[in-house]
Coordinates of C-alpha atoms in Angstrom, one line a residue:
M1 CA 0.1 0.0 -0.3
T2 CA 1.0 3.5 -0.7
V3 CA 0.1 5.1 2.8
I4 CA 1.9 2.1 4.1
N5 CA 5.1 2.7 2.2
D6 CA 5.2 6.4 2.7
L7 CA 5.1 5.9 6.9
E8 CA 8.2 3.4 6.3
N9 CA 10.2 5.9 4.6
I10 CA 9.5 8.5 7.4
V11 CA 9.8 6.3 10.3
G12 CA 11.4 2.8 9.1
N13 CA 9.6 -0.5 9.2
R14 CA 10.3 -1.4 12.5
Y15 CA 7.8 1.5 13.4
V16 CA 4.8 1.0 11.3
I17 CA 2.5 -1.6 12.5
T18 CA 0.5 -3.4 10.8
S19 CA 0.1 -6.8 12.7
K20 CA -3.1 -6.9 14.3
E21 CA -1.5 -9.3 17.1
K22 CA 1.5 -6.7 17.4
S23 CA -1.1 -3.3 17.1
L24 CA -3.5 -4.3 20.1
Q25 CA -2.0 -2.4 22.9
Y26 CA -2.2 0.4 20.8
R27 CA -5.7 -0.2 19.7
E28 CA -7.1 -1.3 22.9
G29 CA -8.2 1.1 26.1
Y30 CA -6.3 0.7 29.3
R31 CA -9.5 -0.1 30.8
S32 CA -12.2 -0.8 28.1
G33 CA -12.6 0.2 24.3
R34 CA -10.9 -1.3 21.5
G35 CA -10.9 -0.6 17.6
D36 CA -9.3 -1.4 14.0
A37 CA -6.5 0.8 12.4
L38 CA -4.9 0.6 9.5
A39 CA -1.4 0.8 11.6
V40 CA 0.2 2.3 13.9
V41 CA 2.9 4.7 13.4
R42 CA 5.6 5.8 16.2
P43 CA 7.4 8.5 15.1
G44 CA 10.7 9.1 16.7
S45 CA 10.9 13.1 16.0
L46 CA 8.9 16.2 15.7
L47 CA 10.0 16.5 12.0
E48 CA 8.6 12.8 11.2
L49 CA 5.6 13.6 13.0
W50 CA 4.8 16.5 11.0
K51 CA 5.7 14.2 8.0
I52 CA 3.4 11.6 9.2
L53 CA 0.6 14.1 9.5
Q54 CA 1.5 15.4 5.7
V55 CA 0.7 12.0 4.7
V56 CA -2.1 11.7 6.4
Q57 CA -3.8 15.2 4.9
K58 CA -2.5 13.6 1.3
N59 CA -4.7 10.7 1.9
D60 CA -7.7 11.8 4.0
L61 CA -7.1 9.4 6.7
I62 CA -8.5 9.7 10.4
V63 CA -5.6 9.9 13.2
I64 CA -6.1 8.7 16.7
M65 CA -3.3 10.5 18.5
Q66 CA -1.7 8.8 21.5
A67 CA 0.2 9.3 24.3
A68 CA 0.9 6.8 26.9
N69 CA -2.7 5.2 26.5
T70 CA -3.6 5.5 30.3
G71 CA -7.1 7.2 29.7
L72 CA -9.9 5.3 31.3
T73 CA -13.0 6.4 29.2
E74 CA -11.2 5.3 26.1
G75 CA -10.5 8.7 24.6
S76 CA -7.0 7.5 23.4
V77 CA -7.9 4.5 21.2
P78 CA -10.2 3.9 17.9
T79 CA -13.7 2.4 18.8
D80 CA -15.6 -0.1 17.4
G81 CA -16.8 1.0 13.9
G82 CA -18.7 3.9 12.4
Y83 CA -15.5 5.4 10.8
D84 CA -16.3 6.7 6.9
R85 CA -12.1 6.8 6.3
D86 CA -9.1 4.7 7.2
V87 CA -7.9 5.0 10.9
L88 CA -4.1 5.7 11.6
V89 CA -2.9 5.9 15.3
I90 CA 0.3 7.8 15.9
N91 CA 1.9 7.0 18.8
V92 CA 4.4 10.0 20.2
M93 CA 5.7 7.9 23.6
R94 CA 9.0 7.9 21.3
I95 CA 9.2 11.5 21.2
K96 CA 10.7 12.6 24.5
G97 CA 12.8 15.5 25.8
M98 CA 12.0 18.8 27.6
Q99 CA 13.9 22.0 28.1
L100 CA 14.0 24.5 30.5
I101 CA 13.9 27.9 30.5
D102 CA 13.9 31.5 32.4
D103 CA 16.3 30.1 35.1
N104 CA 13.7 26.8 35.3
K105 CA 10.8 28.5 36.2
Q106 CA 9.5 27.1 32.8
V107 CA 9.6 24.1 30.9
I108 CA 8.7 23.2 27.5
A109 CA 7.7 19.6 26.9
F110 CA 7.4 17.1 23.9
P111 CA 4.7 14.9 23.0
G112 CA 5.9 11.4 24.9
T113 CA 7.5 13.2 27.7
T114 CA 5.7 11.7 31.0
L115 CA 4.7 13.3 34.1
H116 CA 6.9 11.5 36.0
E117 CA 10.0 12.3 34.1
L118 CA 9.2 15.9 34.6
E119 CA 8.9 15.5 38.0
T120 CA 12.6 13.9 38.4
N121 CA 14.4 16.3 36.3
L122 CA 12.5 19.2 38.4
D123 CA 13.2 17.7 41.0
K124 CA 17.5 18.3 40.4
V125 CA 16.9 21.8 40.5
H126 CA 14.4 22.2 43.5
R127 CA 11.4 22.8 41.3
D128 CA 7.7 21.3 41.4
P129 CA 5.7 20.6 38.3
H130 CA 2.7 22.1 37.5
S131 CA 0.5 19.2 38.2
V132 CA 0.3 15.7 40.1
I133 CA -1.8 12.7 39.2
G134 CA -2.2 9.1 40.1
S135 CA -1.5 8.1 36.6
S136 CA 1.8 9.6 36.5
N137 CA 3.0 6.3 38.1
I138 CA 1.9 4.4 35.0
G139 CA 3.8 6.6 32.4
A140 CA 0.7 9.5 32.1
T141 CA 2.4 12.0 29.5
V142 CA 2.7 16.0 30.3
I143 CA 0.3 16.6 27.2
G144 CA -1.9 14.0 27.7
G145 CA -2.6 16.2 30.8
I146 CA -3.0 19.4 28.7
N147 CA -5.3 17.7 26.1
N148 CA -7.7 16.4 28.8
N149 CA -7.3 19.4 31.7
S150 CA -6.4 16.8 34.0
G151 CA -7.0 17.7 37.2
G152 CA -5.0 16.0 40.1
A153 CA -4.5 17.0 43.3
L154 CA -2.7 20.3 44.0
I155 CA -5.1 22.5 45.5
Q156 CA -3.1 25.4 44.9
R157 CA -2.5 25.0 41.1
G158 CA -5.5 23.9 39.4
P159 CA -6.3 21.6 36.3
A160 CA -3.1 21.1 34.3
Y161 CA -3.2 24.2 31.7
T162 CA -1.6 26.3 29.1
E163 CA -2.2 29.1 26.5
L164 CA 1.7 28.5 25.3
A165 CA 1.6 25.6 22.6
L166 CA 3.4 24.8 19.2
Y167 CA 0.6 22.7 17.5
A168 CA -0.6 21.6 14.3
Q169 CA -4.4 21.3 12.5
I170 CA -6.0 20.7 9.4
T171 CA -7.8 23.7 8.3
A172 CA -11.4 24.2 7.0
D173 CA -10.3 23.9 3.8
G174 CA -8.4 21.1 4.0
Q175 CA -4.9 22.4 4.5
L176 CA -2.4 21.3 7.3
K177 CA -0.7 24.1 8.9
L178 CA 1.7 24.3 12.1
V179 CA 0.4 27.1 14.7
N180 CA 3.2 28.4 16.8
H181 CA 2.0 30.0 19.9
L182 CA 5.0 28.6 22.3
G183 CA 6.3 32.5 22.2
I184 CA 9.6 31.7 21.1
E185 CA 11.3 32.4 17.6
L186 CA 12.2 29.5 16.0
G187 CA 11.7 30.3 12.6
S188 CA 9.3 30.5 9.6
T189 CA 8.8 27.2 7.8
P190 CA 7.4 24.0 9.9
E191 CA 10.5 21.8 9.4
E192 CA 12.8 25.1 10.9
I193 CA 10.6 25.5 13.5
L194 CA 10.6 22.2 14.7
T195 CA 14.3 21.1 13.8
N196 CA 15.2 24.3 15.7
L197 CA 13.1 23.4 18.5
E198 CA 14.1 19.4 19.3
N199 CA 18.1 20.9 18.9
H200 CA 17.2 23.8 21.3
N201 CA 18.3 26.2 18.6
Y202 CA 17.2 29.0 20.2
S203 CA 18.9 31.6 22.9
A204 CA 16.9 33.7 25.7
K205 CA 16.2 36.4 23.5
D206 CA 14.1 34.3 21.0
V207 CA 11.8 33.7 24.2
Q208 CA 9.0 35.8 24.6
Y209 CA 6.5 36.9 27.5
D210 CA 3.2 37.3 26.8
P211 CA 1.2 38.7 30.0
N212 CA -2.2 37.6 27.8
R213 CA -1.1 34.1 27.5
V214 CA -0.1 31.9 30.8
G215 CA 1.8 28.8 31.3
H216 CA -0.8 27.8 34.4
N217 CA -4.3 28.0 35.4
R218 CA -5.5 31.1 36.4
N219 CA -7.0 32.3 39.6
Y220 CA -7.5 29.1 40.3
E221 CA -6.7 29.6 44.3
E222 CA -9.6 32.4 44.5
R223 CA -11.8 29.8 43.1
V224 CA -11.4 27.1 45.7
R225 CA -11.8 29.4 48.2
N226 CA -15.3 30.1 46.9
V227 CA -17.3 27.8 49.2
T228 CA -20.8 29.1 48.5
S229 CA -20.5 28.7 44.9
D230 CA -23.3 26.5 43.4
Q231 CA -20.9 25.6 40.7
P232 CA -17.7 22.7 41.3
T233 CA -14.4 24.0 41.6
R234 CA -13.0 22.1 38.4
Y235 CA -13.9 20.0 35.6
N236 CA -12.2 18.9 32.1
A237 CA -15.2 20.6 30.2
D238 CA -15.0 24.1 31.8
P239 CA -15.2 26.4 29.4
Q240 CA -13.2 28.7 31.0
E241 CA -9.9 25.6 30.6
L242 CA -10.6 25.6 27.4
Y243 CA -8.0 27.0 24.9
E244 CA -6.4 25.4 21.8
V245 CA -4.5 22.7 23.4
S246 CA -5.8 23.0 26.5
G247 CA -8.9 20.4 26.6
S248 CA -8.5 19.8 23.1
A249 CA -8.6 16.1 23.8
G250 CA -6.8 15.2 21.0
K251 CA -8.5 17.6 17.7
L252 CA -5.2 19.0 17.7
V253 CA -1.6 17.7 17.3
A254 CA 0.5 19.4 20.1
F255 CA 4.2 19.1 19.4
A256 CA 5.2 21.2 22.4
V257 CA 3.6 23.1 25.6
R258 CA 5.1 25.4 27.7
L259 CA 4.4 25.4 31.3
D260 CA 5.5 27.1 34.7
T261 CA 7.2 25.5 36.9
Y262 CA 6.9 26.1 41.2
P263 CA 9.8 26.3 43.6
K264 CA 9.7 23.4 45.9
P265 CA 8.9 23.8 49.3
K266 CA 11.4 23.6 52.2
E267 CA 9.6 21.5 54.8
T268 CA 6.3 19.4 54.4
K269 CA 3.8 17.9 56.7
V270 CA 1.0 15.4 56.1
F271 CA -1.8 15.6 58.9
Y272 CA -3.6 12.2 58.8
I273 CA -7.5 13.3 60.2
G274 CA -10.0 10.5 60.9
T275 CA -13.7 10.9 62.3
N276 CA -17.1 8.9 61.9
N277 CA -19.3 12.3 61.1
P278 CA -18.5 13.5 57.4
D279 CA -20.2 16.7 58.5
V280 CA -17.0 17.4 60.7
L281 CA -14.7 17.0 57.5
E282 CA -17.1 19.5 55.8
K283 CA -16.7 22.1 58.8
L284 CA -12.6 21.4 58.6
R285 CA -12.8 22.0 54.7
R286 CA -14.9 25.5 54.8
H287 CA -12.7 27.0 57.6
I288 CA -9.3 25.8 55.7
L289 CA -10.5 27.3 52.4
T290 CA -12.1 30.5 53.8
K291 CA -9.5 31.3 56.8
F292 CA -6.3 30.1 56.1
K293 CA -3.6 32.3 55.3
H294 CA -1.6 29.7 53.5
L295 CA -4.0 26.9 51.3
P296 CA -2.6 22.8 51.7
I297 CA -0.9 21.1 49.3
S298 CA -3.2 18.5 48.7
G299 CA -6.3 17.1 50.7
E300 CA -6.9 13.5 49.8
Y301 CA -9.9 11.8 51.2
M302 CA -10.7 7.9 51.5
H303 CA -13.6 6.1 53.5
K304 CA -13.2 3.1 55.1
D305 CA -14.4 0.4 52.6
A306 CA -12.0 1.8 49.8
Y307 CA -9.1 1.6 52.7
D308 CA -10.0 -2.0 53.8
L309 CA -10.5 -3.1 49.6
A310 CA -7.2 -1.2 49.1
K311 CA -5.5 -2.8 51.5
K312 CA -6.1 -6.2 50.4
Y313 CA -6.2 -6.0 47.0
G314 CA -3.7 -3.3 46.6
K315 CA -0.9 -5.0 48.7
D316 CA 1.4 -5.8 46.1
S317 CA 1.4 -2.5 44.5
L318 CA 1.8 -0.6 47.7
M319 CA 4.9 -2.9 48.6
V320 CA 6.6 -2.5 44.7
I321 CA 5.8 1.1 45.0
E322 CA 7.5 1.7 48.3
Y323 CA 10.3 -0.3 48.0
L324 CA 11.1 -0.3 44.4
G325 CA 9.5 3.7 43.7
T326 CA 7.7 4.6 40.8
N327 CA 10.5 5.1 38.7
P328 CA 10.1 0.7 37.5
L329 CA 6.5 1.3 37.2
P330 CA 5.6 2.4 33.6
F331 CA 8.1 -0.6 32.7
L332 CA 6.5 -3.3 34.9
F333 CA 2.8 -2.3 33.4
S334 CA 3.9 -2.5 30.1
F335 CA 5.8 -5.8 30.7
R336 CA 2.6 -6.7 32.2
A337 CA 0.5 -5.9 29.7
A338 CA 2.7 -7.9 27.1
T339 CA 3.0 -10.9 28.9
E340 CA -0.9 -10.9 29.0
R341 CA -1.3 -10.5 25.4
K342 CA 0.8 -13.7 24.9
L343 CA -1.0 -16.1 27.3
R344 CA -4.3 -15.2 25.8
H345 CA -3.2 -17.9 23.1
I346 CA -2.3 -20.6 25.5
P347 CA -5.4 -22.0 26.4
T348 CA -4.1 -23.0 29.7
F349 CA -3.7 -19.8 31.2
K350 CA -7.2 -17.9 32.3
P351 CA -7.6 -14.0 31.7
D352 CA -5.6 -11.8 34.0
F353 CA -3.0 -14.7 35.0
I354 CA -0.3 -12.3 36.4
D355 CA -2.6 -10.3 38.6
R356 CA -4.3 -13.4 40.0
T357 CA -1.1 -14.5 41.0
L358 CA 0.4 -11.4 42.4
Q359 CA -2.9 -11.6 44.7
K360 CA -2.7 -14.9 45.5
S361 CA 0.8 -14.5 46.8
S362 CA 0.2 -11.1 48.7
V363 CA -1.3 -12.9 51.6
L364 CA 2.4 -14.2 52.2
F365 CA 3.6 -10.7 53.1
P366 CA 2.6 -9.2 56.5
N367 CA 0.2 -6.3 56.8
Q368 CA 2.2 -2.9 54.9
L369 CA -0.1 -0.6 56.7
P370 CA 1.2 1.8 59.7
K371 CA -0.1 0.9 63.4
R372 CA -1.6 4.2 63.9
M373 CA -3.2 4.2 60.4
E374 CA -4.4 1.1 61.2
E375 CA -5.3 2.4 64.9
F376 CA -7.4 5.4 63.2
R377 CA -9.2 2.4 60.6
N378 CA -10.7 0.7 63.6
K379 CA -11.7 4.1 65.4
Y380 CA -12.8 5.8 62.3
D381 CA -15.1 5.8 58.9
H382 CA -13.4 8.9 57.3
Y383 CA -10.2 9.8 56.6
L384 CA -8.1 13.0 55.2
Q385 CA -4.9 13.2 54.3
L386 CA -3.8 16.6 54.6
K387 CA -0.5 18.1 53.2
V388 CA 1.0 21.3 54.2
A389 CA 4.2 23.1 53.5
D390 CA 6.0 25.6 55.4
D391 CA 4.4 28.5 57.3
G392 CA 1.5 26.5 56.4
I393 CA 2.5 23.7 58.8
A394 CA 2.0 25.6 62.2
E395 CA -1.0 27.4 61.1
T396 CA -2.6 23.8 60.3
K397 CA -1.7 22.7 63.8
Q398 CA -2.7 25.1 65.3
Y399 CA -6.1 24.8 64.1
L400 CA -6.7 21.4 64.6
D401 CA -5.5 21.4 68.1
E402 CA -8.6 23.5 69.0
F403 CA -10.8 22.2 66.4
F404 CA -10.4 18.4 67.9
K405 CA -11.7 20.0 71.3
D406 CA -15.2 20.8 70.2
N407 CA -15.7 18.1 67.2
E408 CA -15.7 14.4 66.6
G409 CA -12.5 12.7 65.6
G410 CA -8.9 13.4 65.7
Y411 CA -5.5 13.5 64.0
F412 CA -1.9 12.7 64.2
E413 CA 1.4 14.0 62.4
C414 CA 2.6 11.4 59.8
T415 CA 6.4 10.5 59.8
P416 CA 8.0 10.5 56.2
H417 CA 7.4 7.0 56.2
E418 CA 3.5 6.8 57.2
A419 CA 2.9 9.9 54.9
N420 CA 4.7 8.0 52.0
V421 CA 2.6 4.5 52.8
A422 CA -0.4 6.7 53.4
A423 CA -0.2 8.6 50.1
I424 CA 0.5 5.2 48.4
H425 CA -2.5 3.2 49.8
R426 CA -4.6 6.0 48.8
Y427 CA -3.4 5.8 45.0
V428 CA -3.5 2.2 44.8
A429 CA -7.0 2.3 45.7
A430 CA -8.1 3.6 41.8
S431 CA -6.8 -0.2 40.7
V432 CA -8.9 -2.1 43.2
P433 CA -11.9 -2.2 41.5
I434 CA -10.3 -4.1 38.4
R435 CA -8.5 -6.3 40.7
Y436 CA -11.5 -7.4 42.3
Q437 CA -13.1 -8.3 39.1
E438 CA -10.3 -10.0 37.7
T439 CA -9.9 -12.0 40.9
H440 CA -13.9 -12.5 41.0
Q441 CA -14.1 -13.9 37.2
K442 CA -16.6 -16.6 37.7
Q443 CA -19.3 -14.7 39.5
G444 CA -19.1 -11.9 36.9
N445 CA -19.3 -8.8 39.0
Q446 CA -19.1 -5.3 36.9
I447 CA -17.9 -2.4 37.7
L448 CA -19.0 1.2 37.7
P449 CA -16.1 3.6 38.1
L450 CA -17.5 7.3 38.4
D451 CA -15.8 10.6 38.9
V452 CA -18.0 13.6 39.8
A453 CA -17.2 17.2 40.6
L454 CA -19.3 18.5 43.3
P455 CA -20.8 22.2 44.0
R456 CA -18.2 24.2 45.9
N457 CA -21.4 24.7 48.3
E458 CA -22.8 21.4 48.9
E459 CA -22.2 20.5 52.5
K460 CA -23.8 16.5 52.6
W461 CA -20.8 15.8 50.4
F462 CA -21.0 11.9 51.1
E463 CA -23.5 9.9 49.3
T464 CA -26.3 8.4 50.5
L465 CA -28.1 5.9 47.9
P466 CA -31.8 5.0 47.5
K467 CA -32.4 1.6 48.6
E468 CA -33.3 0.3 44.9
I469 CA -29.9 1.6 44.1
D470 CA -27.7 0.5 47.4
D471 CA -29.5 -3.1 46.8
Q472 CA -27.6 -3.6 43.7
I473 CA -23.9 -3.0 44.4
Q474 CA -21.7 -5.3 46.4
Y475 CA -18.8 -2.6 47.6
K476 CA -18.8 1.0 47.2
M477 CA -15.3 2.9 47.3
Y478 CA -14.9 6.3 48.0
Y479 CA -11.9 8.3 48.0
G480 CA -10.7 11.6 46.0
H481 CA -9.3 14.9 46.2
F482 CA -11.7 16.4 49.2
L483 CA -10.8 20.4 49.4
D484 CA -12.1 21.2 45.8
H485 CA -14.9 18.5 46.3
V486 CA -13.9 15.8 43.1
M487 CA -14.8 12.5 44.5
H488 CA -13.8 9.0 43.1
Q489 CA -16.7 7.1 43.1
D490 CA -16.1 3.4 42.4
Y491 CA -18.6 0.3 42.8
I492 CA -18.4 -3.2 42.4
L493 CA -21.7 -4.0 41.5
K494 CA -23.9 -7.6 42.5
P495 CA -23.3 -10.7 40.1
G496 CA -25.9 -10.0 37.4
V497 CA -26.6 -6.0 37.6
D498 CA -26.1 -4.4 34.0
A499 CA -23.0 -1.7 35.0
H500 CA -24.5 0.3 31.8
E501 CA -28.3 0.6 33.3
L502 CA -27.2 1.2 36.6
K503 CA -25.0 4.1 35.2
K504 CA -28.4 5.6 33.7
E505 CA -29.9 5.7 37.5
M506 CA -26.4 7.1 39.1
L507 CA -26.0 9.9 36.7
K508 CA -29.8 11.0 37.3
L509 CA -28.9 11.4 41.1
F510 CA -25.7 13.5 40.1
D511 CA -27.7 15.7 38.1
A512 CA -30.2 16.1 40.9
R513 CA -27.5 17.1 42.9
G514 CA -25.5 20.0 40.8
A515 CA -23.0 18.0 40.4
I516 CA -20.7 17.4 37.1
Y517 CA -19.4 14.2 35.5
P518 CA -16.8 12.9 34.6
A519 CA -14.5 15.2 36.7
E520 CA -11.1 14.5 35.3
H521 CA -11.1 11.6 33.2
N522 CA -12.4 13.2 30.2
V523 CA -15.6 12.3 28.2
G524 CA -13.8 9.8 26.0
H525 CA -16.0 7.6 24.4
L526 CA -18.2 7.2 27.4
Y527 CA -20.1 10.2 28.0
H528 CA -21.5 12.4 25.6
A529 CA -19.6 16.2 25.6
P530 CA -21.5 19.4 26.5
E531 CA -22.0 22.1 24.0
A532 CA -18.5 23.9 25.0
L533 CA -16.7 21.4 24.5
V534 CA -18.1 20.3 21.2
H535 CA -17.7 24.0 20.2
H536 CA -14.0 23.7 21.1
Y537 CA -13.5 20.4 19.2
R538 CA -15.2 21.6 16.2
E539 CA -13.0 25.1 16.1
N540 CA -10.1 22.9 16.6
D541 CA -10.6 20.2 13.9
P542 CA -13.3 21.9 11.2
T543 CA -12.9 18.6 8.9
N544 CA -13.5 16.1 12.0
T545 CA -9.7 14.3 11.2
F546 CA -8.6 13.8 14.8
N547 CA -10.1 11.3 16.8
P548 CA -13.7 11.7 15.9
G549 CA -16.3 10.6 17.7
I550 CA -15.0 11.9 21.1
G551 CA -17.7 12.8 23.4
L552 CA -20.1 10.9 21.4
T553 CA -20.3 12.9 18.4
S554 CA -20.2 12.4 14.9
K555 CA -17.2 10.0 13.2
K556 CA -17.9 11.7 9.8
K557 CA -15.9 13.9 7.9
N558 CA -17.0 17.7 8.1
W559 CA -19.1 16.7 11.4
Q560 CA -21.8 15.3 8.9

């Protein structure tokens, strides 16, 4: 085929994958979703990516832009049918690199640069990244976060966002163009711009600082402190967070983004809080956000049932992260996925053999959770990890001492070990429903993972379900980013319950509460995109070439 030959001439035979078996890892979503593709191509440079787009434009192909493929709503893989043109998956994980500018106050990240790599490199210069999210541990990319307005845990900064980017788009008249809004003078032709950027062939005088274009989320602290608003603090489809590449969900091809970095705090402390009354945590939240001079870094919530399930089904993950750190995780996840694909063809092995083996082996190891955390689990139902820094430490301790004189519950100051284990334990909770499903295959439990942004003024934030819905659920897992009221609510359903049908009923309850969903996993191919998001998609991609069908929109050329 001419298209395949052209692609192979650009990147080499090794990086054009036409075999269905070999391409499956790129055509199958992290949690769900799978579709066919003409090929998967893996460029190794910005210029190769540009040349591939020229082939796309010439041959009228559909493109699915893909990075680490860690999304949970099928947004980075093809769907099953409905396309009117051949589909090409472009995986950009080989295009790595980052460049620090402005005395390390800003960073330029390429398509395959992961959040973990960014955090590791910034740590060497005593700076922190714009965002910290759980999926950074499994290889999520910087640009992937920007594409999806990923939220993360950082209360002072808000969702990933920038107005400084270098991207390609196909215009309404079918022309491919490169748009340099990176704020750096790099030349006039696409070839010059991309080569100069990748080779760092520019000087400080070529870097512009336009006050009207920012590399961070605007006014987030003011927004999160407004606890009287009936609107959520943040969610992916928020119109004020949609700007060119930010929130584009792959409808533009981002070659690079420019983001702010932040000074690393001199000292941090985690206060582990427990109570049996969710109203106590809401009272605490409102005082912290409205009265504290220094906002916490994060406030991560976990309910007792999520704690218990993560203790049982996340023990092996916790041990790996605690003893080996997060550096090996992207490799381990990739290795596991590759091994599972090979074992599928051997009848002796049931699906998810590796995870089922790890789960059985985990019982051989002692409990990994610190004694004081376990004591709080026996006393309380609700837990909050409040992470603060520098001058905020004394402010928080003084307030908590006074607060718990008159309110039910208590707290302790975590040692560094306790803080690390508590954070990992909260992180591994997200993988529990899948692990449970894998290890209870005969029961056939379906899972229903939801993430929801509650209104800022919601006082009764902890969910109470009607009996007719509650009776269909075997386990409920509640955890999330409590201070900005973004909650993850995962449900393991009783055998025979249809997750799709129950989801319809659950979303009606969220609608009645004024909540917005999904909060930070983006619409993917599972949710209808709201009007503002559809407008953003159509404005960025008028021919509907890139990721058509996202947000359950049209898959047809020119949005027919």
